[in-house]
Amino acid sequence: MSTTVPLTARLTVRSVVPEAEGVLGLVLTDPTGAELAPWEPGAHLEVTLPSGTVRHYSLCGDPADRSTYRLGVLRERGGRGGSEEVHTAVGAGTVLGVRGPFNRFPLVPAERYLFIAGGIGITPLLPMVRSLPPGSWSLLYGGRSLPAMAYREELAVLPGVTLVPQDTAGLPDLDGVLAGLPAGTAVYCCGPEGLLRAVEERWSGPLHTERFGAAPDSGEDHGVGEGFEVELRRSGRTVHVPPDRTLLDAVREVVPGVAYSCEEGFCGTCETKVIAGTPEHHDSVLGEDEKASGATMMICVGRSRGARLVLDL
């Protein structure tokens, strides 16, 4: 009987290859040869880099291949350093810590699909289009230039794909592609915030998005003006969170090992169960129903609507 890697694992980088200008492709395997945990299109891994930095990367390989995970990592100049480390310090033989796969961007049943990708946003969409029958979907993929568009050669052989390099073709025609879509079409979009906002403004039907950065702040009040108290039930401690401090920072004084990564509310690493109280959400991970339930919150950006919260920490 085959074994399966648990949700937390140490995987080895089998190969590192350039997938496009500024994009490296990593193939991960288990050093013992064990099968990797199963995943479905839209899933991502939480990866701990050699420095201890934690980042999230979409799986863009074949879910049927249980021997490898494939990731595509864009080198973000001026970013927070994670992608720079991948591009400069990760190579064949590097061991990475991995948690997951997790999937907050699942492919739901629909009569027809429209996929819209911008830049590295193609990574979670690639396994989706490859899993669907021809004729049931179309993909609009925009990038800075053809050489900068990862996996373009794989996609070029699939029917229904339109590549839009900005340097020669301009920006994708969102008005044209979204106008007159058949009822029942599910629209999936991943890419820069500007692209996601533009699609949200133009499409009122079923829309599924994934962000690689924080959504713009709504300008709403971020909690009680005087701050609030947070009871950490498992730790038996209560901490005060003043208006000028994040809940995560306050929690880390008592639970220094609490998991977190982006600190901007888009990765989901710090999701925490709420035992009592009403959280005020400022993340782009939870859906509206999940936010309304108040069962969990992202403590890096979330706050409290009342004077007290009780968390399962």
mmCIF file of C-alpha atoms in Angstrom:
data_model
loop_
_atom_site.group_PDB
_atom_site.id
_atom_site.type_symbol
_atom_site.label_atom_id
_atom_site.label_comp_id
_atom_site.label_asym_id
_atom_site.label_seq_id
_atom_site.Cartn_x
_atom_site.Cartn_y
_atom_site.Cartn_z
ATOM 1 C CA MET A 1 0.000 0.000 0.000
ATOM 2 C CA SER A 2 1.383 3.420 -0.939
ATOM 3 C CA THR A 3 2.010 6.088 1.650
ATOM 4 C CA THR A 4 0.849 9.684 1.393
ATOM 5 C CA VAL A 5 2.690 12.792 2.501
ATOM 6 C CA PRO A 6 0.790 14.496 5.366
ATOM 7 C CA LEU A 7 -0.405 18.092 5.259
ATOM 8 C CA THR A 8 2.963 19.159 6.671
ATOM 9 C CA ALA A 9 6.008 17.853 4.830
ATOM 10 C CA ARG A 10 9.609 18.482 3.825
ATOM 11 C CA LEU A 11 9.894 18.269 0.053
ATOM 12 C CA THR A 12 12.916 18.425 -2.225
ATOM 13 C CA VAL A 13 13.205 20.657 -5.268
ATOM 14 C CA ARG A 14 13.812 18.239 -8.133
ATOM 15 C CA SER A 15 14.288 20.877 -10.797
ATOM 16 C CA VAL A 16 14.213 24.632 -11.389
ATOM 17 C CA VAL A 17 13.534 25.843 -14.931
ATOM 18 C CA PRO A 18 12.789 29.263 -16.462
ATOM 19 C CA GLU A 19 9.148 29.349 -17.567
ATOM 20 C CA ALA A 20 9.196 32.944 -18.859
ATOM 21 C CA GLU A 21 11.060 36.191 -18.319
ATOM 22 C CA GLY A 22 11.114 36.616 -14.553
ATOM 23 C CA VAL A 23 9.250 33.362 -13.825
ATOM 24 C CA LEU A 24 10.867 30.223 -12.404
ATOM 25 C CA GLY A 25 9.171 26.843 -12.421
ATOM 26 C CA LEU A 26 9.837 24.587 -9.438
ATOM 27 C CA VAL A 27 9.108 20.857 -9.359
ATOM 28 C CA LEU A 28 8.886 19.376 -5.849
ATOM 29 C CA THR A 29 9.041 15.721 -4.832
ATOM 30 C CA ASP A 30 9.069 13.742 -1.626
ATOM 31 C CA PRO A 31 12.647 12.616 -0.811
ATOM 32 C CA THR A 32 11.421 9.139 0.190
ATOM 33 C CA GLY A 33 9.435 8.655 -3.002
ATOM 34 C CA ALA A 34 6.080 8.752 -1.205
ATOM 35 C CA GLU A 35 2.987 9.921 -3.035
ATOM 36 C CA LEU A 36 2.121 13.539 -2.480
ATOM 37 C CA ALA A 37 -1.183 14.639 -0.990
ATOM 38 C CA PRO A 38 -3.966 14.912 -3.594
ATOM 39 C CA TRP A 39 -5.155 18.291 -4.828
ATOM 40 C CA GLU A 40 -7.688 19.825 -7.189
ATOM 41 C CA PRO A 41 -7.386 22.759 -9.614
ATOM 42 C CA GLY A 42 -7.218 26.077 -7.773
ATOM 43 C CA ALA A 43 -5.206 24.697 -4.845
ATOM 44 C CA HIS A 44 -2.048 26.246 -3.430
ATOM 45 C CA LEU A 45 0.802 25.307 -1.117
ATOM 46 C CA GLU A 46 2.139 27.169 1.884
ATOM 47 C CA VAL A 47 5.907 27.039 1.392
ATOM 48 C CA THR A 48 8.575 27.759 4.004
ATOM 49 C CA LEU A 49 11.738 28.967 2.271
ATOM 50 C CA PRO A 50 15.267 28.280 3.592
ATOM 51 C CA SER A 51 15.298 31.630 5.433
ATOM 52 C CA GLY A 52 12.077 30.737 7.265
ATOM 53 C CA THR A 53 9.994 33.093 5.140
ATOM 54 C CA VAL A 54 6.514 31.704 4.417
ATOM 55 C CA ARG A 55 4.865 32.252 1.053
ATOM 56 C CA HIS A 56 1.895 30.811 -0.844
ATOM 57 C CA TYR A 57 2.159 29.517 -4.410
ATOM 58 C CA SER A 58 -0.531 28.060 -6.672
ATOM 59 C CA LEU A 59 -0.159 24.517 -7.940
ATOM 60 C CA CYS A 60 -0.013 24.585 -11.725
ATOM 61 C CA GLY A 61 0.847 21.007 -12.652
ATOM 62 C CA ASP A 62 -1.293 17.911 -13.211
ATOM 63 C CA PRO A 63 -3.461 16.798 -10.264
ATOM 64 C CA ALA A 64 -3.261 13.222 -11.572
ATOM 65 C CA ASP A 65 0.515 13.234 -11.043
ATOM 66 C CA ARG A 66 0.925 12.289 -7.386
ATOM 67 C CA SER A 67 4.737 12.194 -7.645
ATOM 68 C CA THR A 68 5.358 15.933 -8.118
ATOM 69 C CA TYR A 69 4.043 19.399 -7.352
ATOM 70 C CA ARG A 70 4.724 22.173 -9.861
ATOM 71 C CA LEU A 71 4.901 25.849 -8.912
ATOM 72 C CA GLY A 72 5.518 29.003 -10.921
ATOM 73 C CA VAL A 73 7.136 31.933 -9.077
ATOM 74 C CA LEU A 74 7.329 35.471 -10.446
ATOM 75 C CA ARG A 75 10.331 37.525 -9.392
ATOM 76 C CA GLU A 76 8.775 40.632 -7.870
ATOM 77 C CA ARG A 77 11.209 43.507 -7.828
ATOM 78 C CA GLY A 78 10.521 45.647 -4.796
ATOM 79 C CA GLY A 79 8.441 42.907 -3.157
ATOM 80 C CA ARG A 80 8.831 41.571 0.371
ATOM 81 C CA GLY A 81 11.717 39.268 -0.517
ATOM 82 C CA GLY A 82 10.118 35.840 -0.863
ATOM 83 C CA SER A 83 10.224 35.634 -4.653
ATOM 84 C CA GLU A 84 13.736 37.091 -4.677
ATOM 85 C CA GLU A 85 14.849 34.280 -2.384
ATOM 86 C CA VAL A 86 13.276 31.668 -4.657
ATOM 87 C CA HIS A 87 15.076 33.129 -7.675
ATOM 88 C CA THR A 88 18.462 33.463 -5.995
ATOM 89 C CA ALA A 89 18.706 30.841 -3.255
ATOM 90 C CA VAL A 90 16.508 27.900 -4.281
ATOM 91 C CA GLY A 91 17.830 25.267 -6.670
ATOM 92 C CA ALA A 92 17.752 21.557 -7.385
ATOM 93 C CA GLY A 93 18.205 19.713 -4.086
ATOM 94 C CA THR A 94 16.906 22.529 -1.871
ATOM 95 C CA VAL A 95 14.572 21.256 0.858
ATOM 96 C CA LEU A 96 11.441 23.291 1.479
ATOM 97 C CA GLY A 97 8.826 23.052 4.194
ATOM 98 C CA VAL A 98 5.327 22.614 2.811
ATOM 99 C CA ARG A 99 1.831 22.752 4.254
ATOM 100 C CA GLY A 100 -1.216 21.896 2.205
ATOM 101 C CA PRO A 101 -2.518 21.692 -0.404
ATOM 102 C CA PHE A 102 -5.283 24.153 0.460
ATOM 103 C CA ASN A 103 -8.011 25.273 -1.910
ATOM 104 C CA ARG A 104 -9.926 28.536 -1.517
ATOM 105 C CA PHE A 105 -10.344 28.925 -5.276
ATOM 106 C CA PRO A 106 -12.136 25.715 -6.308
ATOM 107 C CA LEU A 107 -13.529 24.985 -9.750
ATOM 108 C CA VAL A 108 -17.303 24.820 -9.264
ATOM 109 C CA PRO A 109 -19.739 23.090 -11.643
ATOM 110 C CA ALA A 110 -21.033 25.378 -14.382
ATOM 111 C CA GLU A 111 -22.469 25.142 -17.885
ATOM 112 C CA ARG A 112 -19.632 27.232 -19.271
ATOM 113 C CA TYR A 113 -16.502 28.986 -18.017
ATOM 114 C CA LEU A 114 -14.593 32.135 -18.872
ATOM 115 C CA PHE A 115 -11.098 32.413 -17.425
ATOM 116 C CA ILE A 116 -9.267 35.733 -17.291
ATOM 117 C CA ALA A 117 -5.596 35.741 -16.290
ATOM 118 C CA GLY A 118 -3.137 38.562 -15.836
ATOM 119 C CA GLY A 119 0.564 37.732 -15.643
ATOM 120 C CA ILE A 120 1.435 35.117 -13.014
ATOM 121 C CA GLY A 121 -2.306 34.830 -12.333
ATOM 122 C CA ILE A 122 -2.273 32.100 -14.972
ATOM 123 C CA THR A 123 -0.893 29.570 -12.463
ATOM 124 C CA PRO A 124 -4.113 28.500 -10.698
ATOM 125 C CA LEU A 125 -6.103 28.697 -13.942
ATOM 126 C CA LEU A 126 -3.838 26.408 -15.978
ATOM 127 C CA PRO A 127 -4.922 23.150 -14.240
ATOM 128 C CA MET A 128 -8.537 24.299 -14.465
ATOM 129 C CA VAL A 129 -8.621 24.692 -18.236
ATOM 130 C CA ARG A 130 -6.705 21.455 -18.734
ATOM 131 C CA SER A 131 -9.291 19.578 -16.663
ATOM 132 C CA LEU A 132 -12.315 20.749 -18.672
ATOM 133 C CA PRO A 133 -13.635 19.399 -21.978
ATOM 134 C CA PRO A 134 -12.911 21.503 -25.078
ATOM 135 C CA GLY A 135 -15.741 23.836 -26.002
ATOM 136 C CA SER A 136 -16.869 24.374 -22.411
ATOM 137 C CA TRP A 137 -14.449 27.183 -21.661
ATOM 138 C CA SER A 138 -12.389 30.065 -23.005
ATOM 139 C CA LEU A 139 -9.314 31.804 -21.593
ATOM 140 C CA LEU A 140 -8.208 35.403 -21.997
ATOM 141 C CA TYR A 141 -4.583 35.689 -20.872
ATOM 142 C CA GLY A 142 -2.879 39.075 -20.746
ATOM 143 C CA GLY A 143 0.770 39.763 -20.024
ATOM 144 C CA ARG A 144 3.468 42.368 -20.432
ATOM 145 C CA SER A 145 4.898 40.619 -23.522
ATOM 146 C CA LEU A 146 4.887 37.121 -25.001
ATOM 147 C CA PRO A 147 8.314 36.255 -23.529
ATOM 148 C CA ALA A 148 7.001 37.269 -20.088
ATOM 149 C CA MET A 149 3.883 35.043 -20.292
ATOM 150 C CA ALA A 150 4.497 31.770 -18.456
ATOM 151 C CA TYR A 151 3.199 28.485 -19.902
ATOM 152 C CA ARG A 152 2.200 30.207 -23.152
ATOM 153 C CA GLU A 153 3.451 27.268 -25.236
ATOM 154 C CA GLU A 154 1.378 24.768 -23.243
ATOM 155 C CA LEU A 155 -1.670 26.978 -23.607
ATOM 156 C CA ALA A 156 -1.185 27.765 -27.305
ATOM 157 C CA VAL A 157 -2.096 24.195 -28.288
ATOM 158 C CA LEU A 158 -5.414 24.306 -26.409
ATOM 159 C CA PRO A 159 -8.572 25.488 -28.191
ATOM 160 C CA GLY A 160 -10.248 28.519 -26.652
ATOM 161 C CA VAL A 161 -7.077 30.373 -25.549
ATOM 162 C CA THR A 162 -6.452 34.020 -26.470
ATOM 163 C CA LEU A 163 -3.045 35.472 -25.606
ATOM 164 C CA VAL A 164 -2.876 39.267 -25.304
ATOM 165 C CA PRO A 165 0.685 40.614 -24.965
ATOM 166 C CA GLN A 166 0.381 44.247 -23.933
ATOM 167 C CA ASP A 167 3.431 45.464 -25.872
ATOM 168 C CA THR A 168 1.896 44.480 -29.212
ATOM 169 C CA ALA A 169 -1.862 44.065 -28.597
ATOM 170 C CA GLY A 170 -2.658 46.442 -25.750
ATOM 171 C CA LEU A 171 -4.842 45.537 -22.789
ATOM 172 C CA PRO A 172 -7.381 42.689 -22.908
ATOM 173 C CA ASP A 173 -10.801 43.730 -24.205
ATOM 174 C CA LEU A 174 -12.794 43.007 -21.071
ATOM 175 C CA ASP A 175 -15.909 44.791 -22.326
ATOM 176 C CA GLY A 176 -15.932 42.682 -25.464
ATOM 177 C CA VAL A 177 -15.312 39.357 -23.799
ATOM 178 C CA LEU A 178 -17.778 39.881 -20.951
ATOM 179 C CA ALA A 179 -20.585 41.327 -23.052
ATOM 180 C CA GLY A 180 -23.268 38.843 -23.981
ATOM 181 C CA LEU A 181 -21.912 35.898 -22.038
ATOM 182 C CA PRO A 182 -24.449 33.053 -21.896
ATOM 183 C CA ALA A 183 -26.404 32.684 -18.686
ATOM 184 C CA GLY A 184 -24.761 30.177 -16.378
ATOM 185 C CA THR A 185 -21.217 31.175 -17.301
ATOM 186 C CA ALA A 186 -18.828 31.127 -14.374
ATOM 187 C CA VAL A 187 -16.081 33.736 -14.640
ATOM 188 C CA TYR A 188 -12.734 33.030 -12.983
ATOM 189 C CA CYS A 189 -10.141 35.774 -12.682
ATOM 190 C CA CYS A 190 -6.656 35.884 -11.184
ATOM 191 C CA GLY A 191 -4.021 38.555 -11.590
ATOM 192 C CA PRO A 192 -3.163 42.121 -10.573
ATOM 193 C CA GLU A 193 -5.622 44.074 -8.453
ATOM 194 C CA GLY A 194 -6.436 46.424 -11.327
ATOM 195 C CA LEU A 195 -7.561 43.518 -13.500
ATOM 196 C CA LEU A 196 -9.709 42.016 -10.750
ATOM 197 C CA ARG A 197 -11.362 45.360 -10.049
ATOM 198 C CA ALA A 198 -12.044 45.920 -13.747
ATOM 199 C CA VAL A 199 -13.720 42.524 -14.064
ATOM 200 C CA GLU A 200 -15.750 43.057 -10.884
ATOM 201 C CA GLU A 201 -17.027 46.357 -12.282
ATOM 202 C CA ARG A 202 -18.096 44.769 -15.567
ATOM 203 C CA TRP A 203 -19.534 41.381 -14.561
ATOM 204 C CA SER A 204 -22.469 40.867 -12.222
ATOM 205 C CA GLY A 205 -22.813 37.112 -12.730
ATOM 206 C CA PRO A 206 -20.998 34.259 -10.954
ATOM 207 C CA LEU A 207 -17.469 35.527 -10.324
ATOM 208 C CA HIS A 208 -14.575 33.728 -8.663
ATOM 209 C CA THR A 209 -11.369 35.638 -7.948
ATOM 210 C CA GLU A 210 -8.039 34.999 -6.306
ATOM 211 C CA ARG A 211 -5.708 37.766 -5.205
ATOM 212 C CA PHE A 212 -1.930 37.688 -4.934
ATOM 213 C CA GLY A 213 -1.989 40.905 -2.923
ATOM 214 C CA ALA A 214 -4.171 42.812 -0.510
ATOM 215 C CA ALA A 215 -7.397 44.341 -1.764
ATOM 216 C CA PRO A 216 -7.660 48.139 -1.450
ATOM 217 C CA ASP A 217 -8.891 49.264 1.945
ATOM 218 C CA SER A 218 -12.576 50.127 1.963
ATOM 219 C CA GLY A 219 -12.041 53.083 4.269
ATOM 220 C CA GLU A 220 -14.423 51.623 6.848
ATOM 221 C CA ASP A 221 -13.758 52.006 10.557
ATOM 222 C CA HIS A 222 -11.250 49.408 11.743
ATOM 223 C CA GLY A 223 -12.782 48.507 15.045
ATOM 224 C CA VAL A 224 -13.569 50.093 18.392
ATOM 225 C CA GLY A 225 -11.845 53.477 18.740
ATOM 226 C CA GLU A 226 -10.461 52.737 22.202
ATOM 227 C CA GLY A 227 -9.224 49.308 21.168
ATOM 228 C CA PHE A 228 -10.555 46.001 22.436
ATOM 229 C CA GLU A 229 -9.724 43.013 24.630
ATOM 230 C CA VAL A 230 -8.902 39.570 23.243
ATOM 231 C CA GLU A 231 -9.047 36.464 25.378
ATOM 232 C CA LEU A 232 -6.798 33.683 24.110
ATOM 233 C CA ARG A 233 -8.757 30.766 25.480
ATOM 234 C CA ARG A 234 -6.153 27.990 25.193
ATOM 235 C CA SER A 235 -3.352 30.200 26.520
ATOM 236 C CA GLY A 236 -5.443 31.522 29.406
ATOM 237 C CA ARG A 237 -4.354 35.089 28.741
ATOM 238 C CA THR A 238 -6.155 38.309 27.798
ATOM 239 C CA VAL A 239 -4.431 41.035 25.800
ATOM 240 C CA HIS A 240 -5.417 44.592 24.922
ATOM 241 C CA VAL A 241 -5.319 45.652 21.268
ATOM 242 C CA PRO A 242 -5.044 49.455 20.958
ATOM 243 C CA PRO A 243 -6.302 51.285 17.857
ATOM 244 C CA ASP A 244 -2.803 51.681 16.415
ATOM 245 C CA ARG A 245 -1.775 48.029 16.730
ATOM 246 C CA THR A 246 -2.757 44.890 14.851
ATOM 247 C CA LEU A 247 -4.435 41.963 16.537
ATOM 248 C CA LEU A 248 -1.669 39.721 15.212
ATOM 249 C CA ASP A 249 1.031 41.772 16.922
ATOM 250 C CA ALA A 250 -0.808 41.608 20.225
ATOM 251 C CA VAL A 251 -1.384 37.862 19.928
ATOM 252 C CA ARG A 252 2.285 37.197 19.133
ATOM 253 C CA GLU A 253 3.281 38.562 22.543
ATOM 254 C CA VAL A 254 1.508 35.583 24.103
ATOM 255 C CA VAL A 255 1.711 33.048 21.254
ATOM 256 C CA PRO A 256 4.972 33.852 19.442
ATOM 257 C CA GLY A 257 4.654 30.780 17.233
ATOM 258 C CA VAL A 258 1.247 31.693 15.780
ATOM 259 C CA ALA A 259 1.212 31.093 12.022
ATOM 260 C CA TYR A 260 1.161 34.108 9.707
ATOM 261 C CA SER A 261 2.626 35.176 6.383
ATOM 262 C CA CYS A 262 1.307 38.066 4.260
ATOM 263 C CA GLU A 263 0.131 40.366 7.110
ATOM 264 C CA GLU A 264 -2.237 41.918 4.561
ATOM 265 C CA GLY A 265 -5.250 39.609 4.685
ATOM 266 C CA PHE A 266 -4.929 37.708 1.426
ATOM 267 C CA CYS A 267 -3.052 34.457 2.124
ATOM 268 C CA GLY A 268 -5.159 32.782 4.829
ATOM 269 C CA THR A 269 -2.248 31.533 6.954
ATOM 270 C CA CYS A 270 -3.393 33.269 10.150
ATOM 271 C CA GLU A 271 -7.048 32.147 9.990
ATOM 272 C CA THR A 272 -8.184 31.660 13.586
ATOM 273 C CA LYS A 273 -11.342 30.227 15.135
ATOM 274 C CA VAL A 274 -13.541 32.759 16.935
ATOM 275 C CA ILE A 275 -15.147 31.371 20.102
ATOM 276 C CA ALA A 276 -17.065 34.488 21.126
ATOM 277 C CA GLY A 277 -17.485 38.063 20.001
ATOM 278 C CA THR A 278 -18.048 39.611 16.572
ATOM 279 C CA PRO A 279 -15.004 39.971 14.333
ATOM 280 C CA GLU A 280 -14.605 42.872 11.927
ATOM 281 C CA HIS A 281 -13.170 41.457 8.720
ATOM 282 C CA HIS A 282 -10.712 43.247 6.444
ATOM 283 C CA ASP A 283 -9.377 40.284 4.498
ATOM 284 C CA SER A 284 -9.904 39.137 0.929
ATOM 285 C CA VAL A 285 -9.851 35.415 1.794
ATOM 286 C CA LEU A 286 -13.236 34.704 3.375
ATOM 287 C CA GLY A 287 -16.427 34.820 1.352
ATOM 288 C CA GLU A 288 -19.351 36.994 2.401
ATOM 289 C CA ASP A 289 -21.189 34.065 4.007
ATOM 290 C CA GLU A 290 -18.058 33.074 5.932
ATOM 291 C CA LYS A 291 -17.572 36.627 7.152
ATOM 292 C CA ALA A 292 -21.210 36.866 8.212
ATOM 293 C CA SER A 293 -20.926 33.645 10.234
ATOM 294 C CA GLY A 294 -18.054 35.068 12.296
ATOM 295 C CA ALA A 295 -16.675 31.569 12.886
ATOM 296 C CA THR A 296 -13.118 32.441 11.872
ATOM 297 C CA MET A 297 -11.068 35.536 11.077
ATOM 298 C CA MET A 298 -7.697 36.609 9.695
ATOM 299 C CA ILE A 299 -5.989 38.112 12.716
ATOM 300 C CA CYS A 300 -3.385 40.014 10.681
ATOM 301 C CA VAL A 301 -5.985 42.553 9.489
ATOM 302 C CA GLY A 302 -9.180 41.660 11.369
ATOM 303 C CA ARG A 303 -10.384 43.496 14.439
ATOM 304 C CA SER A 304 -13.376 43.414 16.780
ATOM 305 C CA ARG A 305 -16.774 45.064 16.373
ATOM 306 C CA GLY A 306 -17.268 44.943 20.126
ATOM 307 C CA ALA A 307 -15.192 45.440 23.226
ATOM 308 C CA ARG A 308 -14.103 41.797 23.483
ATOM 309 C CA LEU A 309 -13.195 38.785 21.351
ATOM 310 C CA VAL A 310 -12.411 35.239 22.423
ATOM 311 C CA LEU A 311 -10.093 33.310 20.122
ATOM 312 C CA ASP A 312 -9.085 29.645 20.034
ATOM 313 C CA LEU A 313 -5.410 30.310 20.682
#
